XYZ file of C-alpha atoms in Angstrom:
717
model
C -32.097 0.218 -9.698
C -29.270 -1.976 -8.470
C -30.192 -5.015 -6.391
C -28.205 -7.527 -4.425
C -28.386 -10.936 -5.994
C -30.727 -13.348 -4.217
C -29.029 -16.122 -2.317
C -29.272 -18.166 0.846
C -28.662 -15.107 3.013
C -28.898 -16.387 6.569
C -27.994 -14.198 9.538
C -24.695 -16.093 9.811
C -23.944 -15.479 6.140
C -24.797 -11.819 6.562
C -22.323 -11.505 9.413
C -19.601 -13.220 7.422
C -20.334 -11.306 4.212
C -20.578 -7.997 5.986
C -17.189 -8.646 7.517
C -15.452 -8.934 4.183
C -13.264 -5.884 4.098
C -10.049 -5.318 2.157
C -8.085 -7.693 0.049
C -4.904 -5.788 0.571
C -4.817 -2.507 2.395
C -5.967 -2.824 5.932
C -8.949 -0.837 7.025
C -10.020 -0.164 10.559
C -12.929 1.797 11.750
C -15.609 2.230 14.255
C -18.285 4.568 12.942
C -20.353 6.363 15.568
C -23.374 8.244 14.299
C -26.199 9.970 16.082
C -29.457 8.915 14.458
C -31.830 11.503 15.846
C -32.220 14.843 14.155
C -31.383 16.808 17.296
C -28.800 14.417 18.744
C -25.449 15.680 19.976
C -22.330 13.502 19.956
C -21.824 12.248 23.535
C -18.474 12.695 25.207
C -18.450 9.232 26.794
C -19.849 6.710 24.326
C -18.679 3.729 26.384
C -21.431 4.343 28.937
C -24.200 4.014 26.355
C -26.334 0.902 26.186
C -25.300 -0.665 22.876
C -27.108 -3.657 21.403
C -25.061 -6.105 19.355
C -26.533 -5.952 15.880
C -23.944 -7.780 13.805
C -20.175 -8.010 13.454
C -19.979 -4.544 11.943
C -22.767 -2.632 13.588
C -23.986 -1.832 17.083
C -26.812 0.596 17.741
C -27.621 2.094 21.113
C -31.049 2.813 22.530
C -30.122 6.478 22.271
C -29.714 6.070 18.528
C -25.947 6.005 18.185
C -24.479 3.648 15.625
C -21.062 2.041 15.968
C -19.624 0.329 12.906
C -16.593 -1.894 13.309
C -13.983 -2.854 10.755
C -10.993 -5.122 11.360
C -8.465 -3.412 9.119
C -5.822 -0.957 10.381
C -4.971 2.373 8.831
C -1.521 2.940 7.338
C -2.142 6.381 5.859
C -4.043 5.180 2.809
C -7.286 6.720 4.035
C -9.477 3.648 4.340
C -10.326 4.515 7.924
C -12.292 7.371 6.402
C -13.460 5.982 3.056
C -14.700 2.569 4.164
C -16.999 3.958 6.870
C -18.333 6.293 4.182
C -19.484 3.280 2.165
C -21.447 1.761 5.057
C -22.789 5.135 6.176
C -24.037 5.785 2.646
C -26.189 2.672 2.476
C -27.127 2.751 6.165
C -28.345 6.317 5.665
C -26.797 8.048 8.668
C -25.545 11.593 8.989
C -21.787 11.777 8.297
C -21.491 14.926 10.426
C -22.198 12.754 13.438
C -19.670 10.048 12.641
C -16.700 9.027 14.752
C -14.153 6.411 13.692
C -12.173 4.085 15.943
C -9.712 1.239 15.250
C -10.816 -2.381 15.605
C -8.677 -5.358 16.698
C -7.743 -8.633 15.030
C -10.695 -11.023 15.110
C -10.197 -14.105 12.963
C -13.494 -15.580 14.158
C -15.587 -12.832 12.632
C -13.409 -11.063 10.063
C -11.467 -12.088 6.982
C -8.670 -10.652 4.806
C -7.025 -8.582 7.521
C -4.049 -7.568 5.425
C -2.741 -4.113 4.551
C -1.063 -4.213 1.169
C -1.792 -4.158 -2.527
C -4.277 -1.254 -2.630
C -7.205 -3.664 -2.405
C -9.330 -2.545 0.573
C -11.931 -0.543 -1.301
C -11.968 -2.910 -4.258
C -12.671 -5.991 -2.139
C -14.834 -4.231 0.412
C -17.075 -2.249 -1.946
C -19.920 -4.711 -2.475
C -19.802 -6.243 0.999
C -19.753 -2.912 2.815
C -22.620 -1.518 0.763
C -24.564 -4.707 1.389
C -23.868 -4.465 5.110
C -25.256 -0.955 5.349
C -28.253 -1.586 3.119
C -29.231 -4.833 4.826
C -29.035 -3.265 8.262
C -31.127 -0.309 7.145
C -33.788 -2.633 5.753
C -33.941 -4.593 9.007
C -34.446 -1.351 10.929
C -37.187 -0.322 8.528
C -38.835 -3.724 8.891
C -38.784 -3.393 12.674
C -40.379 0.051 12.507
C -43.049 -1.238 10.126
C -43.940 -4.018 12.557
C -44.319 -1.504 15.412
C -46.574 0.644 13.209
C -48.365 -2.396 11.770
C -47.807 -1.143 8.226
C -46.154 -2.490 5.080
C -42.373 -1.925 5.183
C -42.501 -0.931 1.526
C -44.360 2.236 2.559
C -41.519 3.301 4.880
C -38.208 4.953 4.137
C -35.089 5.955 6.055
C -32.805 8.978 5.858
C -30.094 10.221 8.212
C -31.030 7.645 10.849
C -34.729 8.487 10.857
C -37.426 6.078 9.614
C -40.631 7.631 8.290
C -43.937 6.016 7.280
C -46.614 7.234 4.875
C -48.418 9.073 7.661
C -45.338 11.058 8.573
C -44.690 9.145 11.802
C -40.995 8.702 12.659
C -38.695 6.446 14.619
C -35.005 6.935 15.216
C -32.847 3.884 14.602
C -32.235 3.539 18.331
C -35.950 3.213 19.002
C -36.279 0.040 16.939
C -32.846 -1.527 17.268
C -33.851 -4.175 19.813
C -36.654 -5.427 17.606
C -34.547 -5.215 14.447
C -31.731 -7.267 15.926
C -34.147 -10.186 16.393
C -35.517 -10.203 12.844
C -34.604 -12.522 10.012
C -31.988 -11.097 7.682
C -33.580 -10.071 4.344
C -32.448 -12.150 1.384
C -32.855 -9.373 -1.152
C -32.177 -5.734 -0.362
C -32.000 -2.719 -2.597
C -28.833 -0.698 -2.923
C -28.894 2.986 -3.718
C -28.525 4.176 -7.251
C -25.196 5.899 -7.695
C -26.923 9.160 -8.583
C -28.528 9.158 -5.140
C -25.282 9.014 -3.173
C -25.035 11.749 -0.556
C -21.787 10.709 1.169
C -19.782 8.732 -1.373
C -18.075 11.148 -3.752
C -18.076 14.026 -1.258
C -14.952 15.747 0.060
C -14.411 14.268 3.531
C -11.409 15.078 5.715
C -9.372 12.353 7.405
C -11.280 11.252 10.488
C -8.076 11.244 12.562
C -6.810 14.622 11.417
C -7.550 16.494 14.639
C -5.856 13.822 16.747
C -2.848 13.745 14.433
C -2.431 17.519 14.481
C -2.826 17.793 18.246
C -0.609 14.802 19.025
C -3.236 12.538 20.532
C -2.084 8.914 20.966
C -2.853 6.952 17.803
C 0.388 5.329 16.702
C 2.372 2.373 17.973
C 4.987 4.641 19.516
C 2.226 6.250 21.576
C 1.230 3.019 23.273
C 1.854 2.777 27.008
C 1.068 0.063 29.554
C 1.656 -0.302 33.274
C 5.038 -1.846 34.028
C 6.136 -1.636 30.393
C 9.866 -1.739 29.660
C 11.496 -0.356 26.526
C 13.759 -2.643 24.523
C 16.491 -1.583 22.115
C 17.996 -4.467 20.158
C 21.560 -4.887 18.912
C 21.534 -6.910 15.703
C 24.385 -8.223 13.505
C 25.988 -5.271 11.664
C 26.136 -7.189 8.384
C 23.695 -9.559 6.692
C 25.339 -12.960 7.005
C 27.133 -12.362 10.302
C 26.474 -14.113 13.620
C 27.184 -13.167 17.223
C 30.410 -14.519 18.754
C 30.459 -12.896 22.214
C 29.603 -9.656 24.010
C 30.494 -7.599 27.079
C 27.641 -5.724 28.779
C 29.627 -4.203 31.663
C 29.260 -0.621 30.455
C 25.621 -1.188 29.514
C 24.717 -2.251 33.040
C 26.172 1.019 34.327
C 23.735 3.111 32.272
C 21.077 4.679 34.484
C 17.675 3.159 33.724
C 18.918 -0.099 32.200
C 17.412 -3.073 34.025
C 18.282 -6.173 32.026
C 20.275 -7.460 29.051
C 18.907 -10.482 27.182
C 20.561 -12.492 24.421
C 18.202 -14.185 21.992
C 19.573 -15.834 18.883
C 22.240 -13.555 17.395
C 20.638 -10.467 18.942
C 20.983 -8.667 22.261
C 18.089 -6.746 23.840
C 18.679 -3.949 26.327
C 15.686 -3.371 28.601
C 15.266 -0.013 30.284
C 12.765 2.341 31.839
C 12.974 4.793 28.922
C 13.717 4.806 25.217
C 16.784 6.974 25.792
C 18.256 4.636 28.420
C 17.608 1.558 26.285
C 19.265 3.052 23.206
C 22.175 4.470 25.233
C 22.657 1.083 26.845
C 22.725 -0.626 23.468
C 25.418 1.743 22.231
C 27.493 0.865 25.276
C 27.472 -2.848 24.418
C 30.742 -4.351 23.213
C 30.060 -7.214 20.797
C 32.259 -9.446 18.661
C 30.859 -10.895 15.484
C 31.884 -13.930 13.509
C 33.305 -13.145 10.096
C 30.198 -14.484 8.397
C 29.563 -15.954 4.956
C 28.391 -14.530 1.637
C 28.948 -10.949 2.762
C 28.043 -9.287 -0.512
C 28.731 -5.740 -1.655
C 26.867 -3.563 -4.129
C 29.666 -4.092 -6.663
C 29.113 -7.831 -6.355
C 25.399 -7.440 -7.001
C 25.972 -5.385 -10.128
C 28.229 -8.093 -11.567
C 25.897 -10.883 -10.438
C 22.865 -9.297 -12.106
C 24.756 -8.681 -15.334
C 25.959 -12.283 -15.358
C 22.382 -13.499 -14.905
C 21.177 -11.384 -17.839
C 24.006 -12.668 -20.022
C 23.172 -16.277 -19.174
C 20.323 -18.548 -20.166
C 18.919 -19.832 -16.865
C 15.535 -18.137 -16.694
C 11.990 -19.013 -15.751
C 9.696 -18.061 -18.617
C 6.625 -16.345 -17.169
C 4.822 -15.664 -20.423
C 5.436 -16.399 -24.074
C 3.175 -15.364 -26.958
C 3.790 -15.964 -30.660
C 7.255 -16.686 -32.049
C 9.789 -14.333 -30.494
C 12.781 -15.786 -32.363
C 11.111 -15.336 -35.731
C 10.089 -11.765 -34.889
C 13.668 -10.749 -34.127
C 15.062 -12.642 -37.105
C 12.719 -10.798 -39.484
C 13.019 -7.354 -37.846
C 14.101 -4.249 -39.736
C 15.768 -3.114 -36.529
C 16.279 -4.467 -33.011
C 16.601 -2.142 -30.004
C 17.936 -3.418 -26.685
C 18.363 -1.522 -23.416
C 19.272 -2.434 -19.820
C 17.864 -0.683 -16.734
C 19.116 -0.877 -13.161
C 17.734 0.018 -9.750
C 19.433 -0.166 -6.328
C 18.208 -1.610 -3.056
C 15.856 0.768 -1.247
C 14.819 0.938 2.420
C 11.278 1.913 3.391
C 12.060 4.750 5.812
C 8.603 5.039 7.334
C 8.183 8.243 9.315
C 7.413 6.141 12.387
C 10.268 3.652 12.917
C 9.402 0.004 13.606
C 8.011 -0.688 17.062
C 5.750 -3.175 18.797
C 4.383 -4.028 22.236
C 4.081 -7.520 23.694
C 3.090 -8.884 27.070
C 3.505 -12.635 27.403
C 1.998 -14.272 30.457
C 0.961 -17.822 31.317
C -2.648 -16.955 30.495
C -2.327 -14.927 27.294
C -0.151 -13.077 24.815
C -1.139 -9.444 24.316
C 0.212 -7.733 21.185
C -0.267 -4.088 20.233
C 1.293 -2.095 17.434
C 1.500 -0.992 13.818
C 1.324 -4.115 11.655
C 0.072 -4.696 8.107
C -0.394 -8.460 8.579
C -1.878 -9.041 12.033
C -3.166 -12.562 11.439
C 0.060 -13.821 9.874
C 2.020 -12.202 12.685
C -0.141 -13.857 15.336
C 0.362 -17.231 13.660
C 4.132 -16.736 13.665
C 4.135 -15.644 17.317
C 2.066 -18.728 18.104
C 4.711 -20.944 16.501
C 7.612 -19.021 18.043
C 6.268 -19.248 21.594
C 4.494 -22.594 21.162
C 1.215 -21.006 22.220
C -2.300 -21.556 20.923
C -3.515 -18.897 18.516
C -6.601 -18.504 20.679
C -4.380 -17.284 23.530
C -3.035 -14.379 21.472
C -4.851 -11.041 21.300
C -3.604 -8.507 18.758
C -4.595 -4.850 18.574
C -3.601 -2.629 15.653
C -2.611 1.001 16.009
C -2.505 3.609 13.286
C 0.782 3.436 11.395
C 3.150 6.233 10.531
C 3.726 4.700 7.115
C 3.989 1.105 6.006
C 4.960 0.889 2.316
C 5.370 -2.882 2.684
C 7.882 -2.822 5.552
C 5.215 -3.543 8.155
C 4.045 -6.616 6.272
C 6.803 -8.710 7.778
C 6.384 -8.302 11.531
C 9.941 -9.234 12.551
C 9.774 -6.456 15.145
C 6.592 -7.976 16.622
C 8.281 -11.363 16.950
C 11.219 -9.712 18.687
C 8.879 -8.056 21.191
C 7.067 -11.329 21.874
C 10.288 -13.289 22.376
C 11.862 -10.672 24.657
C 8.695 -10.441 26.753
C 8.560 -14.221 27.026
C 12.185 -14.369 28.208
C 11.987 -11.394 30.574
C 8.463 -12.052 31.897
C 7.757 -8.342 31.449
C 5.611 -6.235 29.117
C 7.961 -4.976 26.418
C 7.898 -2.331 23.722
C 10.599 -2.873 21.113
C 11.625 0.428 19.526
C 13.872 0.902 16.513
C 16.004 4.005 16.166
C 16.262 5.500 12.684
C 19.611 3.743 12.358
C 18.028 0.426 13.331
C 15.224 1.029 10.878
C 17.559 1.708 7.971
C 20.168 -0.984 8.659
C 17.898 -3.844 9.773
C 15.340 -3.472 7.047
C 13.550 -5.589 4.487
C 14.621 -3.826 1.323
C 13.333 -3.409 -2.183
C 15.726 -5.685 -4.093
C 18.310 -4.482 -6.557
C 17.098 -5.336 -10.070
C 18.214 -5.225 -13.671
C 15.846 -5.393 -16.626
C 17.008 -6.035 -20.148
C 14.369 -5.224 -22.743
C 14.628 -5.954 -26.451
C 12.147 -4.964 -29.161
C 11.807 -5.942 -32.814
C 10.665 -3.211 -35.237
C 9.171 -4.160 -38.606
C 7.434 -1.876 -41.123
C 7.051 0.880 -38.544
C 5.511 -1.373 -35.890
C 6.652 -3.133 -32.738
C 6.449 -6.825 -33.639
C 8.484 -8.430 -30.875
C 9.173 -7.748 -27.199
C 11.432 -9.681 -24.836
C 11.999 -8.682 -21.229
C 14.545 -10.357 -18.965
C 14.573 -9.675 -15.247
C 17.438 -10.345 -12.847
C 16.741 -9.615 -9.184
C 18.476 -10.073 -5.864
C 16.599 -12.676 -3.853
C 13.194 -12.050 -5.356
C 11.461 -12.382 -8.707
C 9.751 -9.029 -9.044
C 7.765 -9.545 -12.235
C 5.565 -12.273 -10.772
C 1.933 -12.041 -11.832
C 2.475 -8.824 -13.771
C 2.623 -10.953 -16.922
C -0.949 -9.866 -17.652
C -0.145 -6.136 -17.546
C 0.700 -3.821 -20.446
C 2.310 -4.441 -22.924
C 1.194 -8.094 -22.741
C -1.418 -8.648 -25.432
C -0.445 -5.548 -27.384
C 2.526 -7.112 -29.161
C 2.042 -10.418 -31.040
C 5.426 -11.905 -30.183
C 6.058 -11.452 -26.509
C 8.245 -13.112 -23.870
C 9.006 -12.494 -20.202
C 11.864 -14.249 -18.394
C 12.909 -13.942 -14.757
C 15.819 -15.148 -12.633
C 17.124 -14.278 -9.187
C 20.176 -14.549 -6.970
C 19.754 -15.720 -3.382
C 21.289 -13.358 -0.854
C 21.548 -12.948 2.914
C 20.130 -9.438 2.546
C 16.439 -9.488 3.363
C 14.231 -8.257 0.520
C 10.506 -7.848 0.132
C 7.601 -5.709 -0.948
C 8.119 -1.969 -1.319
C 5.358 0.470 -2.229
C 3.801 -0.690 -5.524
C 5.618 -4.041 -5.489
C 6.953 -5.260 -8.830
C 5.782 -2.195 -10.709
C 7.634 0.559 -8.834
C 10.766 0.137 -10.972
C 9.392 -1.958 -13.828
C 7.192 0.950 -14.929
C 10.265 3.193 -15.233
C 12.091 0.614 -17.355
C 9.194 -0.213 -19.652
C 7.862 3.299 -20.095
C 11.337 4.721 -20.721
C 11.855 2.002 -23.309
C 8.596 2.823 -25.099
C 9.636 6.462 -25.155
C 12.735 5.444 -27.100
C 10.681 3.274 -29.432
C 8.399 6.217 -30.238
C 11.418 8.365 -31.079
C 12.875 5.604 -33.257
C 9.557 5.151 -35.090
C 9.069 8.923 -35.328
C 5.567 8.820 -33.838
C 3.961 10.744 -31.014
C 4.801 9.100 -27.703
C 1.215 9.027 -26.525
C -0.037 7.807 -29.876
C 2.351 4.842 -29.850
C 0.722 3.562 -26.658
C -2.778 4.257 -27.962
C -2.063 2.384 -31.193
C -0.775 -0.620 -29.251
C -3.801 -0.582 -26.965
C -6.109 -1.177 -29.935
C -4.849 -4.766 -29.941
C -6.445 -5.544 -26.578
C -9.743 -3.715 -26.971
C -12.529 -6.221 -26.704
C -10.126 -9.066 -26.025
C -11.446 -12.267 -24.495
C -7.973 -13.269 -23.352
C -8.349 -13.751 -19.602
C -4.594 -13.375 -19.124
C -4.951 -9.672 -19.984
C -6.057 -7.814 -16.863
C -5.978 -4.164 -17.927
C -8.499 -2.443 -20.197
C -7.297 -1.018 -23.488
C -10.206 1.418 -23.613
C -9.834 2.653 -20.038
C -6.102 3.166 -20.496
C -6.669 5.040 -23.749
C -9.255 7.273 -22.069
C -6.804 7.969 -19.245
C -4.074 8.900 -21.738
C -6.401 11.233 -23.616
C -7.444 12.932 -20.374
C -3.870 13.594 -19.234
C -3.009 14.813 -22.745
C -5.786 17.397 -22.521
C -5.153 18.478 -18.923
C -1.365 18.779 -19.299
C -1.580 20.590 -22.638
C 0.730 17.981 -24.192
C 3.033 19.399 -26.834
C 1.735 22.945 -26.428
C 3.673 24.261 -23.456
C 5.592 27.503 -23.373
C 9.209 27.674 -24.486
C 11.672 26.229 -22.001
C 9.224 23.694 -20.573
C 9.960 20.067 -21.436
C 7.468 17.273 -21.030
C 7.725 13.554 -20.374
C 4.920 11.012 -20.493
C 4.255 7.609 -18.915
C 1.163 5.455 -18.480
C 0.806 2.382 -16.341
C -1.738 -0.076 -15.017
C -1.183 -1.534 -11.565
C -3.279 -2.598 -8.588
C -6.360 -2.647 -10.851
C -6.068 1.084 -11.627
C -5.103 2.891 -14.840
C -2.875 5.964 -14.464
C -1.228 8.315 -16.976
C 1.167 11.092 -16.004
C 2.953 13.965 -17.711
C 5.876 15.718 -16.027
C 6.852 19.305 -16.877
C 10.460 20.285 -16.201
C 12.609 23.343 -16.775
C 16.372 23.729 -16.696
C 17.952 25.883 -14.018
C 21.704 26.262 -14.476
C 21.560 23.068 -16.499
C 19.810 21.137 -13.724
C 16.363 19.649 -14.436
C 13.762 21.095 -12.085
C 10.364 19.396 -11.960
C 7.698 22.102 -11.962
C 4.503 20.125 -12.362
C 3.116 16.629 -12.756
C -0.334 16.092 -14.220
C -1.979 12.768 -13.432
C -5.093 11.206 -14.928
C -6.554 8.287 -13.011
C -9.279 5.744 -13.678
C -10.020 4.043 -10.374
C -13.756 3.703 -10.929
C -16.049 5.468 -8.476
C -14.065 7.830 -6.265
C -15.338 7.245 -2.742
C -13.578 10.198 -1.117
C -12.054 12.750 -3.535
C -10.000 14.363 -0.753
C -8.366 11.121 0.263
C -8.055 9.959 -3.339
C -6.122 13.061 -4.387
C -3.902 12.733 -1.342
C -3.024 9.180 -2.319
C -2.179 10.023 -5.929
C -0.206 13.133 -4.976
C 1.719 11.188 -2.346
C 2.430 8.365 -4.764
C 3.716 10.750 -7.423
C 6.041 12.559 -5.002
C 7.238 9.265 -3.535
C 7.973 7.952 -7.023
C 9.806 11.099 -8.066
C 11.846 11.335 -4.884
C 13.128 7.779 -4.955
C 13.794 7.799 -8.697
C 15.693 11.074 -8.511
C 17.697 10.728 -5.295
C 17.449 7.418 -3.429
C 20.527 5.191 -3.455
C 21.267 2.447 -0.941
C 24.360 0.258 -1.012
C 26.180 -2.442 0.943
C 29.817 -3.209 1.725
C 30.443 -6.833 2.642
C 26.863 -7.261 3.786
C 26.825 -4.060 5.857
C 24.573 -1.137 4.872
C 26.549 1.974 3.924
C 23.774 4.325 5.046
C 22.351 4.673 8.537
C 20.452 7.942 8.519
C 19.320 10.837 6.367
C 22.682 12.582 6.549
C 23.920 10.186 3.842
C 20.683 8.823 2.422
C 18.964 11.415 0.237
C 15.196 11.678 0.111
C 12.993 14.208 -1.647
C 12.839 17.592 0.151
C 10.218 20.296 0.262
C 11.993 22.444 -2.311
C 12.130 19.461 -4.687
C 8.397 18.810 -4.733
C 6.465 19.914 -7.807
C 2.816 20.823 -8.062
C 0.705 17.729 -8.707
C -2.611 18.105 -10.516
C -4.864 15.052 -10.271
C -7.826 14.358 -12.542
C -10.181 11.396 -12.172
C -12.137 9.830 -14.993
C -15.807 9.898 -14.134
C -17.626 6.584 -14.466
C -19.830 4.243 -12.471
C -17.485 1.264 -12.325
C -16.682 -0.327 -8.976
C -13.733 1.404 -7.281
C -10.186 0.074 -7.378
C -6.971 0.812 -5.471
C -5.206 4.149 -5.030
C -2.546 3.726 -2.353
C 0.090 2.651 -4.873
C -0.853 3.154 -8.581
C 0.225 6.806 -8.701
C 3.844 5.890 -7.964
C 5.012 3.622 -10.843
C 4.603 6.055 -13.780
C 6.163 9.030 -11.970
C 9.822 8.118 -12.379
C 9.391 7.300 -16.060
C 7.544 10.557 -16.796
C 10.373 12.550 -15.205
C 13.098 10.532 -16.960
C 11.397 11.042 -20.306
C 11.099 14.786 -19.629
C 14.805 14.943 -18.764
C 15.602 13.271 -22.069
C 13.437 15.799 -23.889
C 15.345 18.639 -22.216
C 18.915 17.317 -22.217
C 18.887 14.605 -24.867
C 20.177 12.363 -22.088
C 18.585 8.955 -21.672
C 18.692 7.632 -18.104
C 18.919 3.886 -17.552
C 19.665 3.690 -13.828
C 18.271 5.120 -10.629
C 18.872 7.469 -8.931
C 18.763 9.968 -11.790
C 20.978 12.546 -10.074
C 23.781 9.997 -9.837
C 23.517 9.226 -13.555
C 23.471 12.899 -14.510
C 26.617 13.482 -12.465
C 28.349 10.584 -14.191
C 27.691 12.163 -17.569
C 29.046 15.527 -16.315
C 25.685 17.197 -16.854
C 25.629 18.042 -13.175
C 28.566 19.222 -11.131
C-alpha cells in the first residue's frame, strides 16, 4: 500500500497543499459528479445548494461534487487529465463528471503558469492527496452518523457503505464532513486498483469545441464592449512620428482613436470596423535604430562563434587535452531561423477598467504575472484586479508574455470603456515574440573508436537558449565536456517557443551524433546506448535524465519501428532526446518520390511514467511530432531592416494535411510518477527526419528549414 507521509496536516495546510497544481502547464477544471447511483446530471447546477468543502471541492446536498482547479487549458489536455486524478482518489463516477474553468486566485492557489509541461508532474501527489483526504473525511462523517468504526466503511463511485450494507451518498454527509478535522494520514490507492487513471477519456470540452460553444478568448462578450485593433510600429526599433486619422474616423462603426506610446488603437463596434479603421490610418514612423536584417543576424552569429566571449555553462574533464590527443576531430555548425508561434486563435484579451476594479478575461498562460504587470502599469492594487482565463486556441509560449493583455488594460483605462483587443493574423505574425535565430557549433574528439571530447558553442539572438539544459544528454556521458553560450541583443522580441531550448538543440545534437556513428562505423542506436552506460547509477546530481530509462525507450522504438529491417526503398532516421522530465525516442521512415523525401511514418517511444489519460497522451505526442516535422521542414521567418518579411500563410509555409505522416506512439509501462507530455515529442522529430533524409540522399542538413537546404543543393527543383 502507498501512504501519504505523516505531517502537521491542518485544515489550512490541506487547503494549500490540495491547491498545488501545475508547475508549468496551466490546468483549469471544475469537476461535477453525481454521487448517487441513480443520479442524473442536472441542467442547471448553479441552483444547487453547494457546501464549501475546501479550495478544490464543493459537494451539494444532492450529492454533486464540484472540483476546482486554477490552471487554464491551452490544448495540452490537463483540463481532462487533472480532474481524472482527483476523481480517482475521491472515488466518483467519471461518467457523471463535468469540467469548468476556474479563475486566478492567488489567495488560495499557487503555480498558476502554463508552460514547461509540468502540470501533471507537479500536481500528481497533491491532487491524489486532495481526493483521498476528502474521501476519508466523508467516510469519517458517515461512520459518525452510523456510530461505527470508519475503518469498517468504504467508498466507491460516491457511495459510502458500512459492514452492514447501509449506504450514504456523499451529499448526505457533506455538511458533517466539512466540519471535521482533516486526517493527518490517509491511504492512497494502489496503482493496480485505478479505475479512471489509465483509461481512454475524451477531451471534456470536445462537444463544445465541435459545436462552436463559447470557450475561447475570441468568444468572450460583455455589455458595452468595444473592439480594438492596434497599429504598431512596422519594424522592431522604430517609433511613431505622427499620424492622420481622418479616413479612419469616416469608417462606419469606428468610435474613437487612441494613441498610447508608439501605438494607435482604433475602437469600433465590430472587429471588421476596427480592423478596417486601422488600415485607413496614415502614420509616419521615425527611421529607428538598429534595424537588423536576417543577413545581419547570420553574420553576427558567425562572428560570435568565431570569437572567444562566451559564458561557460558546464565544463567536465580537460577538453583541451581531449582534442589535442584525438585521433580525429569532427566539427559542424547548425543554424535555425526566427520562428513565430502562429496559434490558431490570434492574440486577444478583454479588459474593463473602472474606478472600483479591473476586470480581465482572456487566453493567458501567466495570469498572475500578467495581473502584477497590469497593476504596475495602471498603478492599481493587485487586489483590485480580477482575472478570468478562457480556453486557448494554442499557446506554444506566445501567451506567456501577455503584451496583448496590457494593451487591453491600457486602452480601457484611457477610453473608460470595456475593450477587447483583437489581433489579425497579420498582427499576430508581425508583432510577435519569436523563437530566436540560433547557431550551434559542435566539436567532438574521437579516440580509439570512442567519443572522448565534446564542445558545444551556442550563439543566439537576444536569448541564451541552452540555459539549464546543461544537465541533459550528452552531459555525463562524455568525460571531457564543455558548453559555452553567447548572445546578441536585438530590438526583435524573442522568447519561449514550444519546447524551449530543446526544440532546435535536439536537431543539432542528434544530427551530430548520427554523423559520429557513421564515422565510428557503429549502429546509430547502439552509439547512444553505449554512451548512456556512463550515467547509469550515477550520483551526479547535475545529471537529470536516466540512462536506463533512455536506453529502454530506445530499445522500445527499435522494436516497434523494425529498425534496420524495413522494405526496400524505405529509409530510416533515428533520434532520442530527454526534455521536460520525459524520455522520448523516435524513428522516421521516408521514401523518395521523384527525388523528394516523403515522410511516411514516425514511430515514437515515450517514458513519461504513469500515463494518466492515454487518449490525451497520444494526442500530445502526435501533435508534438507533427509540429516538430512541419517547422523543421518548411518554416522560415526573416526580417528586412527590422521589419518581418512574412505577414500571413501565403508566404509563410506550415505543414499541410498532405505532408503529415502516420505517427505511432508507444508508452513504456511503469509505475513511476508521471511527467510532462505537451512538449517532449517535438524536439527529436526534426532530427529523426533529417537523419532519414541523409540515409536516403546522402545529404546532411545543417540548417532549417530542410526544404530550403535541399533546394540549395539542387536536390529539389
